[in-house]
Amino acid sequence: MAAEIEFAAVPIKVTVNGVKHEAVVEPRTLLVYFLREHLNLTGAHVGCDTSQCGACTIQLNGRAVKSCTILAVQANEAEITTVEGLAREGVLHPVQEGFREKHGLQCGYCTPGMIMTAVSLLETNPNPTEEEIRHGLEGNLCRCTGYINIVESIRWAAEKMGGKNVSR
Amino acid sequence: MTTDHTPTGLIGASIRRVEDPVLVAGKGCYVDDIQLPGMLYLAFLRTTYPHAKIISINTNAAKAMAGVLAVVTGEDVKQLNIPVAPMVQDQKIPPHPLLARGAVHEAGVAVAAVVAQSRALAQDAAGAIEVEYEALPSVIDAEKALEPGAPLAREELNSNICYVATKKGGDVDTAFAQAEHICRMHIASPRQVALAIEPRGIVVKPEPTGDLTVWLSTQAPHRVRGDLATALGFPEHKIRVIAPDVGGGFGSKGPLYREYVLACHLALKLGRPIKWIATRSEDFVTTIQGRDQAMTSELALKKDGTILGLKVRVVANLGAYLYSSTAGPPQRMMGMAPGSYQIQNCHVEVVAVFTNTTPTGPYRGAGRPESVLNIERLIDKAAKELGLDRLAMRRKNFIRPEQFPYKTGVGVEYDSGDYEKSLAEAMRLSDYDKLIRERDAARGRGELVGVGVSTFVEPSGGAGFESGTVRVERTGEITVLTGSSSHGQGHETSYAQVIADKMHVSMDHVAIRHGDTLAIQQGVGTFGSRSMVMGGGSMTLAAERVIQKARRIAAHLVEAAPEDMMQADGGFAVAGVPEKKVTWRQIAAAAYGGRVPPGMEPGLQETVFFDPRREAWGFGAHVAMVRIDRETGKPTIEKLVLVDDCGVIINPMIVEGQVHGGVAQGLGEALREQMLFGEEGQALTGTLMNYAVMRAGDMPHLTVGETITPNPFNPLGVKGVGEAGTNGAPPAVANAMMDALAPLGIDHIDMPYTAPKLWEAIRQAERRPAARS
């Protein structure tokens, strides 16, 4: 059997969904794989290799970021929220609730990324027009829904949140 | 059959999906989410040549890399192939090895594979393999592949033709001899990528017992298990295939793919679990693609628009290698060539062709969209040539409700329908006459605006049987096992509605289980709009058998006659004495506790393998209004009205979602999406950077309507709907585009209608002085 893998280990510290983590990663590890394979937070999905699909979207220091576009080491000292961190004590975030209420998902693969993008969108623009929602989703692909009910889901959430910037 | 069924309100209710709380929380489990101790990773070296001889492969550097456990080439696994069952008589089936042997026949084919301790190491090692090729001439376009002197896509064959199949009905020669007009057309359907957002993937684990557990992103776990057993020469009953959450499929996740067989083979060999997840770029060039059929047609007509006969020649591009389902779409095209019309004199020929491209196969519609596009464009073109109203011409030739079951000229029987009804509803919803007035006004202003209509049929079900088991557990809760596994269709919700309704329980008393060959009896899978027709049908019949047995047990418990036991909320009650009730829990306790009527077998579980022996033909009509910017060629869908008839609707929210998704893919085909290969055969649109999938901002507003014509041949009265949008929307848009361009004298452009293509056509037309308007 071949020798065990050796690589230059880089220590990082991140706070994910309010929990502090210290880890040692290979420098080339993408943030999405760090989240998925080191922290077992598999909500962020990998749907492409060109940063087009947005299935891996998370929040990094409060902004929606495609976690396949940055390395884990670049996230050192960052505050990260993944889709797993949106619900509070078993209560879904209004955007998550909206996706269920308005049938904004079918296979569910793009959904965590869509939801994270929508959460960020509503944080910066609590009362978006339909056009603003569609523009906001430009970096997220869905092949099941035709986006129609995703837009409806986000509108539902915006209404539920009272058009206010709800920092959670 | 139960006779005392009273509506519970569940059928036809937009119940929120039971799948969603898990999925919106990011707690779904897709194949790539599975991590096993000691798991290894598989990666491939893929060729970029569409056609080349392999001169040498040097794996030494890869083998020497730390963390690499295996490097294999075609010679190492030469006993292993993808099994292909012939679908058509005299079909040529060239070898389909797991890794290229001697030559490569499409860009993307794997030449070598590496197993290593991490995903990155495996990819690094694959990149360290050196291959020397000698390029061979390649052929990409199927019609060009038929020209004399065209390069051979598969050099081991003597021509590029895989098979020629024909279907003939009536007297075509006489029909054409008597024709007062013949409308001729050539049209090509653009090659499409299914593009499920979850790429394909597998995790396989050899068990200490000698069994093999396989987690697979598949639409058909049972079918794939059978094929896997055949491919590996491994006993099927020792393989457990689990389809966990599957991130979309659209037909493309039906087959057994090479990587799956190789992963299993290497896992068995190394005695370790192996994971392989396609990168998006790999997925593009290895997963079966759709459409790519070119149709040449002649429609024989009387001057009043009566269709006398139809001839179609279909050239279908199969790509370089065959899967069992590769011939599916052209065969389906052939069987649907007459569309919604009474055409008895019919001759359809399919020429299926090998090219040096990614294999094709079923993609949402799978031959249906090609046939609908062909006949609907033909009707419009013929009406225009004859100076007739295109709607009147459709109505004149529609198969009429009283003619069902109706056998078409190609020998296919349509079960039921009322095509006039859905067309009328689409006219009403779109305010068609007003659209025409608006178009004419716009046209008067020199604007390019068009209105198009399509009517279509959508066969669903089929592909043999589907299985359903209904089991009442000891506590009275109900487990349903279905061979139809979900990959986004919401089976766990719609099926629970069906069973809860049948058995008069609340939905939370019903659990729908699917996608695990260990737990589920033999089944087929989910494709071809078949789930509610076949899966729903089989479990409904199983539920009826359980109800029959339960009725007898209930009667036994209260010492009444079975015929006096009526279904009541949560169980049964004696007719006229509603307080004399027996709950499912009491019935189950008796069934498993030895208190069944004398001679009755204990237990409360029934399984039905359902094969209705006929397909369910849904139908519909779509209306589109488009505007083309004269200066830029940019098309805009101004209105899109969709009326589908899928019989009884179980969950309108889910059905509408299916229509939305189908339309989005149909509009992608009509407006943007096309898999292109360069002259040298390399994939030009092989990533999401350049394949123009529909985005949120590209979708127009839809008006979704329905008519409901219950299916008389199905226990639930249902027909399929999943492919309606991909069938109806593209021809409606195509007809609208050609209507918009008619004032310029343009009568044909193939999809997709991209701005550059339209711009070029408009410029060319404007250079012709006569066409200036």
mmCIF file of C-alpha atoms in Angstrom, chain B residues 79-239:
data_model
loop_
_atom_site.group_PDB
_atom_site.id
_atom_site.type_symbol
_atom_site.label_atom_id
_atom_site.label_comp_id
_atom_site.label_asym_id
_atom_site.label_seq_id
_atom_site.Cartn_x
_atom_site.Cartn_y
_atom_site.Cartn_z
ATOM 1 C CA GLN B 79 -13.782 -8.220 -19.463
ATOM 2 C CA LEU B 80 -16.144 -5.474 -18.343
ATOM 3 C CA ASN B 81 -18.623 -3.670 -20.601
ATOM 4 C CA ILE B 82 -21.845 -1.756 -20.396
ATOM 5 C CA PRO B 83 -24.573 -4.284 -21.186
ATOM 6 C CA VAL B 84 -26.831 -3.076 -23.976
ATOM 7 C CA ALA B 85 -30.134 -4.792 -24.634
ATOM 8 C CA PRO B 86 -31.175 -4.294 -28.267
ATOM 9 C CA MET B 87 -34.310 -2.173 -28.579
ATOM 10 C CA VAL B 88 -34.622 -2.469 -32.324
ATOM 11 C CA GLN B 89 -34.204 -5.437 -34.628
ATOM 12 C CA ASP B 90 -30.818 -5.689 -36.321
ATOM 13 C CA GLN B 91 -29.437 -2.855 -34.232
ATOM 14 C CA LYS B 92 -25.660 -2.787 -34.364
ATOM 15 C CA ILE B 93 -24.143 -2.816 -30.911
ATOM 16 C CA PRO B 94 -20.447 -1.939 -30.956
ATOM 17 C CA PRO B 95 -18.400 -2.540 -27.818
ATOM 18 C CA HIS B 96 -18.992 -0.215 -24.894
ATOM 19 C CA PRO B 97 -16.007 -0.798 -22.618
ATOM 20 C CA LEU B 98 -15.658 0.860 -19.213
ATOM 21 C CA LEU B 99 -12.355 2.418 -20.228
ATOM 22 C CA ALA B 100 -11.307 3.009 -23.823
ATOM 23 C CA ARG B 101 -9.569 0.071 -25.455
ATOM 24 C CA GLY B 102 -7.506 0.717 -28.564
ATOM 25 C CA ALA B 103 -9.405 3.822 -29.575
ATOM 26 C CA VAL B 104 -11.565 6.636 -28.265
ATOM 27 C CA HIS B 105 -14.761 7.600 -30.063
ATOM 28 C CA GLU B 106 -15.930 10.730 -28.292
ATOM 29 C CA ALA B 107 -14.301 13.524 -26.349
ATOM 30 C CA GLY B 108 -14.840 12.732 -22.691
ATOM 31 C CA VAL B 109 -14.314 9.010 -22.834
ATOM 32 C CA ALA B 110 -12.194 7.768 -19.952
ATOM 33 C CA VAL B 111 -8.867 6.238 -20.894
ATOM 34 C CA ALA B 112 -7.622 5.487 -17.403
ATOM 35 C CA ALA B 113 -8.875 5.546 -13.848
ATOM 36 C CA VAL B 114 -7.178 6.183 -10.529
ATOM 37 C CA VAL B 115 -8.167 5.248 -7.000
ATOM 38 C CA ALA B 116 -6.533 7.335 -4.311
ATOM 39 C CA GLN B 117 -6.950 8.401 -0.744
ATOM 40 C CA SER B 118 -8.491 11.763 -1.536
ATOM 41 C CA ARG B 119 -10.432 13.391 -4.311
ATOM 42 C CA ALA B 120 -7.567 15.771 -5.069
ATOM 43 C CA LEU B 121 -4.902 13.065 -5.052
ATOM 44 C CA ALA B 122 -6.942 10.958 -7.436
ATOM 45 C CA GLN B 123 -7.318 13.901 -9.793
ATOM 46 C CA ASP B 124 -3.615 14.747 -9.530
ATOM 47 C CA ALA B 125 -2.653 11.201 -10.363
ATOM 48 C CA ALA B 126 -5.072 11.022 -13.298
ATOM 49 C CA GLY B 127 -3.421 14.154 -14.613
ATOM 50 C CA ALA B 128 -0.020 12.463 -14.398
ATOM 51 C CA ILE B 129 -1.015 9.717 -16.850
ATOM 52 C CA GLU B 130 0.415 10.183 -20.323
ATOM 53 C CA VAL B 131 -1.451 9.009 -23.392
ATOM 54 C CA GLU B 132 -0.232 9.116 -26.951
ATOM 55 C CA TYR B 133 -2.939 9.274 -29.592
ATOM 56 C CA GLU B 134 -3.145 9.170 -33.328
ATOM 57 C CA ALA B 135 -6.051 11.347 -34.366
ATOM 58 C CA LEU B 136 -8.666 9.744 -36.622
ATOM 59 C CA PRO B 137 -11.169 11.654 -38.749
ATOM 60 C CA SER B 138 -14.368 12.298 -36.847
ATOM 61 C CA VAL B 139 -17.965 13.047 -37.674
ATOM 62 C CA ILE B 140 -20.265 15.089 -35.475
ATOM 63 C CA ASP B 141 -23.422 15.790 -37.453
ATOM 64 C CA ALA B 142 -25.698 12.805 -38.027
ATOM 65 C CA GLU B 143 -26.892 13.859 -41.467
ATOM 66 C CA LYS B 144 -23.305 14.439 -42.563
ATOM 67 C CA ALA B 145 -22.401 11.023 -41.175
ATOM 68 C CA LEU B 146 -24.715 9.521 -43.790
ATOM 69 C CA GLU B 147 -23.002 11.220 -46.711
ATOM 70 C CA PRO B 148 -20.819 9.048 -48.945
ATOM 71 C CA GLY B 149 -17.227 9.112 -47.826
ATOM 72 C CA ALA B 150 -18.063 10.365 -44.338
ATOM 73 C CA PRO B 151 -15.562 9.236 -41.705
ATOM 74 C CA LEU B 152 -16.629 6.202 -39.700
ATOM 75 C CA ALA B 153 -17.486 7.138 -36.124
ATOM 76 C CA ARG B 154 -16.878 3.547 -35.064
ATOM 77 C CA GLU B 155 -14.099 2.163 -37.211
ATOM 78 C CA GLU B 156 -15.060 -1.400 -36.315
ATOM 79 C CA LEU B 157 -18.331 -0.971 -38.248
ATOM 80 C CA ASN B 158 -18.762 -0.669 -41.993
ATOM 81 C CA SER B 159 -21.127 2.296 -41.837
ATOM 82 C CA ASN B 160 -22.369 4.920 -39.399
ATOM 83 C CA ILE B 161 -25.878 3.492 -39.386
ATOM 84 C CA CYS B 162 -26.847 1.781 -36.143
ATOM 85 C CA TYR B 163 -30.260 0.794 -37.409
ATOM 86 C CA VAL B 164 -33.026 1.761 -39.784
ATOM 87 C CA ALA B 165 -36.555 1.250 -38.552
ATOM 88 C CA THR B 166 -39.784 1.971 -40.354
ATOM 89 C CA LYS B 167 -43.450 2.060 -39.477
ATOM 90 C CA LYS B 168 -46.038 2.108 -42.191
ATOM 91 C CA GLY B 169 -49.789 2.338 -42.089
ATOM 92 C CA GLY B 170 -52.585 2.769 -44.590
ATOM 93 C CA ASP B 171 -51.858 3.553 -48.207
ATOM 94 C CA VAL B 172 -49.284 6.287 -48.300
ATOM 95 C CA ASP B 173 -48.668 6.170 -52.054
ATOM 96 C CA THR B 174 -52.323 6.698 -52.904
ATOM 97 C CA ALA B 175 -52.589 9.467 -50.325
ATOM 98 C CA PHE B 176 -49.724 11.332 -51.905
ATOM 99 C CA ALA B 177 -50.983 10.617 -55.429
ATOM 100 C CA GLN B 178 -54.335 12.149 -54.493
ATOM 101 C CA ALA B 179 -52.839 15.111 -52.666
ATOM 102 C CA GLU B 180 -53.856 18.564 -53.814
ATOM 103 C CA HIS B 181 -50.912 20.014 -51.954
ATOM 104 C CA ILE B 182 -47.772 18.627 -50.396
ATOM 105 C CA CYS B 183 -46.072 20.545 -47.625
ATOM 106 C CA ARG B 184 -42.381 19.790 -47.195
ATOM 107 C CA MET B 185 -40.175 20.647 -44.266
ATOM 108 C CA HIS B 186 -36.798 19.907 -42.737
ATOM 109 C CA ILE B 187 -36.396 20.665 -39.066
ATOM 110 C CA ALA B 188 -33.761 19.795 -36.474
ATOM 111 C CA SER B 189 -34.131 19.599 -32.729
ATOM 112 C CA PRO B 190 -31.087 21.018 -30.954
ATOM 113 C CA ARG B 191 -29.028 18.696 -28.786
ATOM 114 C CA GLN B 192 -29.779 19.351 -25.130
ATOM 115 C CA VAL B 193 -28.067 18.663 -21.822
ATOM 116 C CA ALA B 194 -30.333 17.407 -19.041
ATOM 117 C CA LEU B 195 -28.273 19.211 -16.458
ATOM 118 C CA ALA B 196 -29.625 17.964 -13.187
ATOM 119 C CA ILE B 197 -27.980 20.320 -10.704
ATOM 120 C CA GLU B 198 -26.633 17.359 -8.760
ATOM 121 C CA PRO B 199 -23.979 15.755 -10.965
ATOM 122 C CA ARG B 200 -23.934 11.983 -11.283
ATOM 123 C CA GLY B 201 -22.182 10.014 -8.575
ATOM 124 C CA ILE B 202 -21.757 6.793 -6.666
ATOM 125 C CA VAL B 203 -20.548 5.533 -3.317
ATOM 126 C CA VAL B 204 -19.957 1.799 -3.142
ATOM 127 C CA LYS B 205 -19.107 -0.306 -0.138
ATOM 128 C CA PRO B 206 -18.103 -3.962 -0.216
ATOM 129 C CA GLU B 207 -19.656 -5.570 2.845
ATOM 130 C CA PRO B 208 -17.819 -8.124 4.993
ATOM 131 C CA THR B 209 -20.549 -10.600 4.065
ATOM 132 C CA GLY B 210 -19.588 -10.377 0.413
ATOM 133 C CA ASP B 211 -22.549 -8.172 -0.400
ATOM 134 C CA LEU B 212 -22.216 -4.864 -2.171
ATOM 135 C CA THR B 213 -23.971 -1.711 -1.024
ATOM 136 C CA VAL B 214 -24.272 1.016 -3.628
ATOM 137 C CA TRP B 215 -25.533 4.561 -3.120
ATOM 138 C CA LEU B 216 -26.346 5.946 -6.496
ATOM 139 C CA SER B 217 -27.800 9.122 -7.938
ATOM 140 C CA THR B 218 -30.275 7.245 -10.097
ATOM 141 C CA GLN B 219 -33.865 7.375 -11.293
ATOM 142 C CA ALA B 220 -34.241 3.605 -11.443
ATOM 143 C CA PRO B 221 -32.502 1.732 -8.610
ATOM 144 C CA HIS B 222 -33.944 -1.673 -9.472
ATOM 145 C CA ARG B 223 -33.233 -1.501 -13.177
ATOM 146 C CA VAL B 224 -29.714 -0.282 -12.550
ATOM 147 C CA ARG B 225 -29.122 -3.065 -10.042
ATOM 148 C CA GLY B 226 -30.034 -5.673 -12.632
ATOM 149 C CA ASP B 227 -27.733 -4.075 -15.200
ATOM 150 C CA LEU B 228 -24.956 -3.727 -12.633
ATOM 151 C CA ALA B 229 -25.178 -7.398 -11.747
ATOM 152 C CA THR B 230 -24.966 -8.297 -15.426
ATOM 153 C CA ALA B 231 -22.059 -5.937 -16.062
ATOM 154 C CA LEU B 232 -20.052 -7.135 -13.073
ATOM 155 C CA GLY B 233 -21.029 -10.779 -13.288
ATOM 156 C CA PHE B 234 -21.987 -10.373 -9.619
ATOM 157 C CA PRO B 235 -25.159 -11.857 -8.109
ATOM 158 C CA GLU B 236 -27.999 -9.366 -8.175
ATOM 159 C CA HIS B 237 -29.415 -10.523 -4.845
ATOM 160 C CA LYS B 238 -26.174 -9.579 -3.148
ATOM 161 C CA ILE B 239 -26.307 -6.024 -4.418
#
